[in-house]
Coordinates of C-alpha atoms and ligand atoms in Angstrom, one line a residue:
M21 CA 107.8 75.8 118.2
R22 CA 107.9 78.1 115.1
V23 CA 109.7 77.3 112.0
S24 CA 110.1 79.7 109.1
V25 CA 110.2 78.2 105.6
A26 CA 111.2 79.6 102.3
T27 CA 108.4 80.8 100.1
A28 CA 110.6 81.0 97.0
G29 CA 111.2 78.0 94.9
G30 CA 114.4 76.0 94.8
T31 CA 116.1 72.8 93.6
F32 CA 117.2 69.8 95.7
S33 CA 120.8 71.2 95.5
S34 CA 119.8 74.7 96.7
L35 CA 121.4 75.6 100.0
F36 CA 119.2 76.5 103.0
T37 CA 120.2 78.1 106.3
V38 CA 118.6 76.5 109.3
V39 CA 118.8 78.2 112.7
A40 CA 118.0 76.1 115.7
S41 CA 118.4 76.5 119.5
G42 CA 119.0 73.4 121.5
I43 CA 120.8 71.8 124.4
Q44 CA 124.6 71.5 124.2
A45 CA 126.2 68.1 124.4
G46 CA 126.8 67.2 128.0
S47 CA 123.6 69.0 129.1
G48 CA 125.2 72.4 128.8
P49 CA 123.2 75.6 128.4
S50 CA 121.0 76.2 125.4
V51 CA 122.8 77.5 122.3
V52 CA 121.7 78.8 118.9
Q53 CA 123.3 76.9 116.0
T54 CA 123.2 77.6 112.3
Y55 CA 123.3 74.8 109.7
Q56 CA 123.7 75.1 106.0
V57 CA 122.2 72.2 104.2
A58 CA 121.1 71.3 100.7
M59 CA 117.3 71.0 100.2
S60 CA 117.7 67.2 99.8
G61 CA 119.1 67.1 103.3
L62 CA 116.5 69.2 105.0
N63 CA 114.3 66.3 106.1
N64 CA 117.1 64.5 107.7
L65 CA 118.3 67.6 109.5
Y66 CA 114.7 68.2 110.8
K67 CA 114.6 64.7 112.1
R68 CA 118.0 65.0 113.7
L69 CA 117.2 68.3 115.4
S70 CA 113.8 67.1 116.7
A71 CA 115.3 63.9 118.1
S72 CA 117.8 66.0 120.0
G73 CA 115.1 68.2 121.4
A74 CA 116.3 71.3 119.5
R75 CA 113.9 74.1 118.6
I76 CA 114.1 75.2 115.0
I77 CA 114.0 79.0 114.8
S78 CA 114.1 79.6 111.1
V79 CA 114.7 78.0 107.7
S80 CA 115.5 80.3 104.8
P81 CA 117.4 80.1 101.5
A82 CA 121.1 80.5 102.1
G83 CA 122.1 84.1 101.5
E84 CA 118.6 85.5 102.0
E85 CA 118.5 88.0 104.8
S86 CA 114.9 88.4 105.9
P87 CA 113.2 85.8 107.9
A88 CA 110.5 84.0 105.8
V89 CA 106.9 83.3 106.8
P90 CA 106.7 81.5 110.1
V91 CA 104.5 78.4 110.3
A92 CA 104.0 75.7 112.9
A93 CA 106.9 73.2 112.9
S94 CA 104.6 70.2 112.5
S95 CA 103.2 71.8 109.3
A96 CA 106.6 72.6 107.8
P97 CA 106.3 71.3 104.2
A98 CA 108.6 68.5 103.1
P99 CA 111.3 69.7 100.7
Q100 CA 109.6 67.8 97.9
A101 CA 106.7 70.3 98.0
V102 CA 108.9 73.0 96.5
T103 CA 108.4 73.6 92.8
S104 CA 111.0 72.3 90.4
S105 CA 110.9 75.5 88.3
P106 CA 112.3 78.0 90.7
A107 CA 111.5 81.7 90.5
P108 CA 114.7 83.7 89.8
K109 CA 116.4 84.5 93.1
K110 CA 116.2 88.1 94.0
K111 CA 118.6 89.6 96.5
P112 CA 116.8 91.1 99.6
H113 CA 116.5 94.8 99.4
A114 CA 117.4 94.7 95.7
N115 CA 115.1 97.6 95.0
V116 CA 116.6 99.9 97.5
P117 CA 118.2 102.9 95.7
V118 CA 121.9 103.4 96.1
N119 CA 124.4 106.0 94.7
T120 CA 121.8 107.9 92.6
Y121 CA 124.2 110.8 92.9
K122 CA 128.0 110.3 93.0
P123 CA 130.7 112.6 94.3
K124 CA 131.6 113.9 90.8
T125 CA 128.1 114.8 90.0
P126 CA 126.3 115.5 93.3
F127 CA 122.8 116.7 93.6
L128 CA 122.4 120.4 94.7
G129 CA 119.8 120.4 97.5
T130 CA 118.4 123.5 99.0
V131 CA 118.3 124.0 102.8
T132 CA 114.7 124.6 104.0
E133 CA 115.3 124.6 107.7
N134 CA 118.0 124.2 110.3
Y135 CA 117.1 124.2 114.0
S136 CA 118.6 123.2 117.3
L137 CA 117.7 119.9 118.8
V138 CA 119.5 120.5 122.1
E139 CA 117.2 121.7 124.9
E140 CA 118.1 123.8 127.9
G141 CA 120.9 122.4 129.9
G142 CA 122.1 120.1 127.1
I143 CA 125.8 120.0 125.9
G144 CA 127.1 121.0 122.5
R145 CA 125.3 121.7 119.2
V146 CA 123.1 119.3 117.4
Q147 CA 120.9 120.6 114.5
H148 CA 118.0 119.1 112.6
I149 CA 118.6 120.2 108.9
T150 CA 116.2 119.6 106.0
F151 CA 117.0 119.8 102.3
D152 CA 114.6 120.2 99.4
L153 CA 115.3 117.5 96.8
S154 CA 112.8 118.5 94.2
G155 CA 113.9 119.1 90.7
G156 CA 116.4 116.2 90.7
D157 CA 116.6 114.1 87.5
P158 CA 116.5 111.4 88.6
Q159 CA 114.9 112.3 91.9
L160 CA 117.0 111.4 94.9
Q161 CA 115.0 108.7 96.7
Y162 CA 115.9 106.8 99.8
V163 CA 114.4 104.5 102.4
E164 CA 114.6 104.5 106.2
G165 CA 118.0 103.4 107.5
Q166 CA 120.1 104.8 104.7
S167 CA 122.7 107.7 104.7
I168 CA 123.6 110.5 102.4
G169 CA 126.9 112.1 101.7
I170 CA 127.5 115.9 102.1
I171 CA 130.4 117.6 100.4
P172 CA 131.3 120.8 102.3
E173 CA 132.2 124.0 100.6
G174 CA 135.8 125.0 100.3
E175 CA 139.1 123.2 100.2
D176 CA 141.2 121.1 102.5
A177 CA 144.8 121.9 103.7
N178 CA 146.2 120.7 100.4
G179 CA 144.0 122.9 98.3
K180 CA 141.8 120.0 97.2
P181 CA 138.0 120.0 97.4
H182 CA 136.8 118.6 100.6
K183 CA 135.8 114.9 100.6
L184 CA 132.2 113.9 101.4
R185 CA 131.1 113.0 104.9
L186 CA 128.2 110.5 105.5
Y187 CA 125.2 111.3 107.6
S188 CA 122.4 109.0 108.6
I189 CA 119.1 110.1 107.3
A190 CA 116.7 111.3 110.0
S191 CA 113.5 111.5 108.0
T192 CA 111.3 108.8 106.5
R193 CA 111.2 108.3 102.7
H194 CA 108.2 110.7 102.7
G195 CA 110.2 113.5 104.4
D196 CA 109.1 115.6 107.4
N197 CA 106.5 117.3 105.2
Y198 CA 105.1 114.0 103.8
Q199 CA 105.7 115.4 100.2
D200 CA 108.4 112.8 99.2
N201 CA 110.8 115.6 98.2
T202 CA 112.9 116.4 101.3
V203 CA 115.6 114.7 103.4
S204 CA 116.5 115.6 107.0
L205 CA 119.7 115.1 109.0
C206 CA 120.6 115.3 112.6
V207 CA 124.1 116.7 112.9
R208 CA 126.4 117.2 115.9
Q209 CA 129.1 119.8 115.5
L210 CA 132.4 118.1 116.1
E211 CA 134.5 120.0 118.6
Y212 CA 137.6 119.0 120.5
K213 CA 140.9 120.4 121.8
N214 CA 144.0 119.4 119.9
E215 CA 147.3 118.6 121.6
A216 CA 148.3 122.2 121.6
G217 CA 145.1 123.0 123.5
E218 CA 143.5 124.8 120.5
Q219 CA 139.7 124.5 120.1
I220 CA 139.1 122.6 116.8
Y221 CA 135.7 122.4 115.0
G222 CA 134.9 119.7 112.4
V223 CA 134.8 120.9 108.8
C224 CA 131.6 119.4 107.5
S225 CA 129.6 119.3 110.8
T226 CA 130.3 123.0 111.4
Y227 CA 129.4 123.8 107.7
L228 CA 126.1 122.1 108.2
C229 CA 125.3 123.3 111.7
D230 CA 125.8 126.9 110.5
I231 CA 124.0 126.6 107.2
E232 CA 121.2 129.1 106.4
P233 CA 117.9 128.2 104.7
G234 CA 118.1 128.9 101.0
S235 CA 121.8 127.6 100.8
K236 CA 122.6 125.0 98.1
V237 CA 124.4 121.9 99.4
K238 CA 126.1 119.1 97.4
I239 CA 124.5 115.8 98.3
T240 CA 125.5 112.3 97.2
G241 CA 123.9 108.9 97.7
P242 CA 121.9 107.5 99.2
V243 CA 124.0 104.6 100.5
G244 CA 123.7 101.8 103.0
K245 CA 121.7 98.6 103.4
E246 CA 122.9 97.6 106.9
M247 CA 120.2 99.5 108.8
L248 CA 117.1 98.8 106.7
L249 CA 113.9 97.7 108.5
P250 CA 112.4 94.3 107.8
N251 CA 109.2 94.4 105.7
D252 CA 107.4 92.2 108.3
E253 CA 104.7 94.3 110.0
D254 CA 104.9 91.9 113.0
A255 CA 108.7 92.3 113.5
N256 CA 110.0 93.4 116.8
I257 CA 112.6 96.2 116.8
I258 CA 115.1 96.8 119.6
M259 CA 116.9 100.1 119.1
L260 CA 120.1 101.1 120.9
A261 CA 121.1 104.7 120.2
T262 CA 123.5 107.3 121.6
G263 CA 123.6 110.9 120.5
T264 CA 123.0 111.4 116.7
G265 CA 122.7 107.6 116.4
I266 CA 119.1 108.5 117.1
A267 CA 118.7 109.6 113.4
P268 CA 117.8 106.2 111.9
M269 CA 115.7 105.3 114.9
R270 CA 113.6 108.5 114.4
T271 CA 112.9 107.3 110.8
Y272 CA 111.8 103.9 112.0
I273 CA 109.6 105.2 114.8
R274 CA 108.0 107.8 112.5
R275 CA 107.3 105.1 109.9
M276 CA 105.8 102.9 112.6
F277 CA 103.7 105.3 114.6
E278 CA 103.2 108.7 112.9
P279 CA 99.6 108.5 111.6
R280 CA 100.3 110.3 108.3
E281 CA 103.3 108.0 107.7
R282 CA 101.1 104.9 108.3
D283 CA 98.5 106.2 105.8
A284 CA 101.2 106.9 103.2
N285 CA 103.0 103.6 103.7
G286 CA 100.3 101.1 103.5
W287 CA 102.5 99.4 106.1
T288 CA 101.0 98.9 109.6
F289 CA 103.5 98.0 112.2
R290 CA 102.0 95.6 114.8
G291 CA 105.2 94.4 116.5
K292 CA 107.0 95.7 119.6
A293 CA 109.5 98.6 119.3
W294 CA 111.8 99.4 122.2
L295 CA 114.1 102.4 122.0
F296 CA 117.1 102.6 124.4
M297 CA 118.5 106.2 124.2
G298 CA 121.8 107.3 125.8
A299 CA 122.6 111.0 126.3
P300 CA 124.7 112.9 128.8
K301 CA 122.0 115.3 129.9
T302 CA 118.2 115.5 129.7
G303 CA 118.7 118.4 127.3
N304 CA 120.5 116.0 124.9
L305 CA 117.6 113.6 124.5
L306 CA 117.0 114.4 120.9
Y307 CA 113.4 114.2 119.7
D308 CA 112.4 113.3 123.2
A309 CA 108.9 114.9 123.1
D310 CA 108.0 113.0 119.9
F311 CA 109.0 109.7 121.5
L312 CA 107.1 110.4 124.7
H313 CA 104.1 111.2 122.5
Y314 CA 104.3 107.9 120.6
E315 CA 104.8 106.0 123.9
K316 CA 101.6 107.5 125.2
E317 CA 99.6 106.9 122.0
F318 CA 101.0 103.3 121.4
P319 CA 101.7 101.9 124.9
D320 CA 101.4 98.3 123.7
N321 CA 103.8 98.7 120.8
F322 CA 106.4 101.3 121.8
R323 CA 108.6 101.5 124.8
Y324 CA 111.2 104.2 125.5
T325 CA 114.0 103.7 128.0
K326 CA 116.6 106.5 128.6
A327 CA 120.1 106.4 130.1
I328 CA 121.2 109.9 131.1
S329 CA 124.8 109.5 132.1
R330 CA 125.4 112.7 134.0
E331 CA 122.1 112.8 135.8
Q332 CA 121.2 109.1 136.6
Q333 CA 123.1 106.5 138.5
N334 CA 123.5 102.8 137.6
A335 CA 123.1 100.0 140.2
K336 CA 126.7 100.4 141.2
G337 CA 126.4 104.1 141.9
G338 CA 128.3 105.1 138.7
R339 CA 127.0 107.0 135.7
M340 CA 124.1 105.5 133.9
Y341 CA 125.1 104.5 130.4
I342 CA 123.0 102.7 127.8
Q343 CA 124.7 99.4 128.5
D344 CA 123.5 99.7 132.1
R345 CA 119.9 99.9 130.9
V346 CA 120.6 96.9 128.6
L347 CA 121.8 94.9 131.6
E348 CA 118.8 96.0 133.7
H349 CA 116.4 94.6 131.1
A350 CA 118.5 91.7 130.0
D351 CA 115.8 89.1 130.6
E352 CA 113.2 90.9 128.5
I353 CA 115.7 91.7 125.8
F354 CA 116.8 88.1 125.5
A355 CA 113.2 86.8 125.6
M356 CA 112.6 89.1 122.6
I357 CA 115.8 88.0 120.8
E358 CA 114.7 84.4 121.1
N359 CA 111.9 85.3 118.8
P360 CA 113.2 85.1 115.1
K361 CA 111.1 88.2 114.3
T362 CA 113.2 90.4 116.6
H363 CA 115.8 92.7 115.1
V364 CA 118.4 94.8 117.0
Y365 CA 119.7 98.1 115.6
M366 CA 122.6 100.0 117.1
C367 CA 123.8 103.4 116.0
G368 CA 126.0 106.1 117.5
L369 CA 129.6 106.8 118.2
R370 CA 131.9 103.8 117.8
G371 CA 132.8 104.0 121.4
M372 CA 129.4 102.6 122.4
E373 CA 130.1 99.2 121.0
P374 CA 132.4 97.7 123.7
G375 CA 130.0 98.7 126.4
I376 CA 127.0 97.1 124.6
D377 CA 129.0 94.0 123.8
E378 CA 130.0 93.6 127.5
A379 CA 126.4 94.1 128.6
M380 CA 125.1 91.6 126.0
T381 CA 127.8 89.1 127.1
A382 CA 126.8 89.3 130.7
A383 CA 123.1 89.3 129.9
A384 CA 123.5 86.2 127.6
A385 CA 125.6 84.4 130.2
A386 CA 122.9 84.9 132.8
K387 CA 120.6 83.0 130.4
G388 CA 123.2 80.3 129.7
L389 CA 124.0 81.7 126.3
D390 CA 127.4 82.6 124.7
W391 CA 127.1 86.1 123.2
S392 CA 130.3 85.6 121.1
E393 CA 128.5 82.7 119.3
L394 CA 125.1 84.2 119.3
R395 CA 126.0 87.6 117.8
P396 CA 127.5 86.3 114.5
Q397 CA 124.5 84.1 114.2
L398 CA 122.1 87.0 114.6
K399 CA 124.2 89.0 112.2
K400 CA 124.0 86.2 109.6
A401 CA 120.3 86.0 110.0
D402 CA 120.2 89.8 109.3
R403 CA 118.8 90.5 112.8
W404 CA 121.8 92.4 114.3
H405 CA 122.3 95.8 112.6
V406 CA 125.2 98.1 113.6
E407 CA 126.2 101.4 112.2
T408 CA 128.7 103.3 114.4
Y409 CA 131.2 106.0 113.4
Ligands
FAD20 C1 127.6 105.9 108.2 C2 127.8 107.2 108.9 C3 126.8 107.9 109.4 C4 127.0 109.1 110.1 N1 125.9 109.7 110.6 C5 126.1 110.9 111.3 C6 125.0 111.6 111.8 O1 123.8 111.2 111.7 N2 125.2 112.7 112.5 C7 126.5 113.2 112.7 O2 126.6 114.3 113.3 N3 127.5 112.5 112.3 C8 127.4 111.4 111.6 N4 128.5 110.7 111.0 C9 129.8 111.3 111.2 C10 130.1 112.3 110.1 O3 130.3 111.6 108.9 C11 131.4 113.1 110.3 O4 132.5 112.2 110.5 C12 131.3 114.1 111.4 O5 130.3 115.1 111.2 C13 132.7 114.8 111.5 O6 133.0 115.4 110.3 P1 133.7 116.9 110.2 O7 134.0 117.2 108.8 O8 132.9 117.9 111.0 O9 135.0 116.6 111.0 P2 136.5 116.7 110.4 O10 136.9 118.1 110.1 O11 136.6 115.7 109.3 O12 137.3 116.2 111.6 C14 137.3 114.8 112.0 C15 138.7 114.4 112.4 O13 139.0 115.1 113.6 C16 139.8 114.3 114.4 N5 139.2 114.2 115.7 C17 137.9 114.1 116.0 N6 137.7 114.1 117.3 C18 138.9 114.3 117.9 C19 139.3 114.3 119.2 N7 138.5 114.2 120.2 N8 140.7 114.5 119.4 C20 141.5 114.6 118.4 N9 141.2 114.6 117.1 C21 139.9 114.4 116.8 C22 139.9 113.0 113.7 O14 141.1 112.9 113.0 C23 138.8 112.9 112.8 O15 139.0 112.1 111.7 C24 128.3 109.5 110.4 C25 129.4 108.8 109.9 C26 129.1 107.6 109.2 C27 130.3 106.9 108.6

């Protein structure tokens, strides 16, 4: 049994969140329960849970997102061991930069490159676009998992300047050139037919996909703390991506496995990372060659599973979507999720959510778990991260 205990100080009235899995009343299937308890009540709760045969998954100060240091349950310190002069409570990710540049005073970045990510046979247009951020005062800095805003040139139908659109950052904080002064995006050109049958192209995505190196672009942000990686080098990271939802996953995977990133970070990932990527065609598997390379170089730490809907079939003979791959690997995924060090990240079009939810519901049920209960608990423990659009 592993229990995580808070390293920060607290008082006897400080609230703690205890996550434990145990047997339901009436010998039902195992469930994960979250308890909020004052420090003075921790000992009693430990005793109660142990007596019921429950397994304590984590104990952390209420409101703190990252799991604290795991120790053997038997050596979990009694609440009295905590100092009576607590360190000031710092919010997790408090140092992550946000809104350095706002829409009224955006930063003017310069496009350095813009190339296609779609390989032969792929559908649509998806571009990898890099902006030079140097010369900013202050410098626009960001971390993996954040987004930036882009304000396209021109005016909307009412003659007003266009509003910003958000894009997930696809480069690590060091940038693709490791110089700490660029940011890259992965942008799909929105295109659809309206009710009159006219071909419509999205304003900002078309502006970006067409943009030439040397052009100046209005950039805002960075924003977002939902998709940040845990600091723990031993964390396990399950990634579920479709289409341009690969952008944050690319940043994580580069941070974890790109040798120059590892040198620059002083952060050595030792956990397991598993990427599930959904695309319609092989040619739409964005950054595929990079991921295959990392899989070859780090076979014990990185796994890459693809769902190519128009080329592969699921067990029922239908199109292979990412949720079918999740179902196929349900046992392994849930074995990983039982470990409090495992985080799940989902990114892509909003339409992917119901399918993943359905797959997780079925996968959980097969293990005697109720996904509708488990998901909010994982979310509360900051282990379930979703950014869909
Ligand atoms: C947090 C976040 C991260 C994002 N990350 C990325 C990313 O990494 N890469 C990326 O490419 N995009 C990303 N997006 C989406 C991006 O912000 C834009 O929404 C997208 O590029 C479209 O903007 P646009 O200006 O081209 O389209 P617009 O000109 O604004 O057109 C969009 C509008 O067109 C209409 N529309 C769209 N599709 C249809 C349809 N099929 N039928 C009828 N009407 C339709 C809808 O009214 C929609 O609001 C992200 C969004 C968010 C919120």
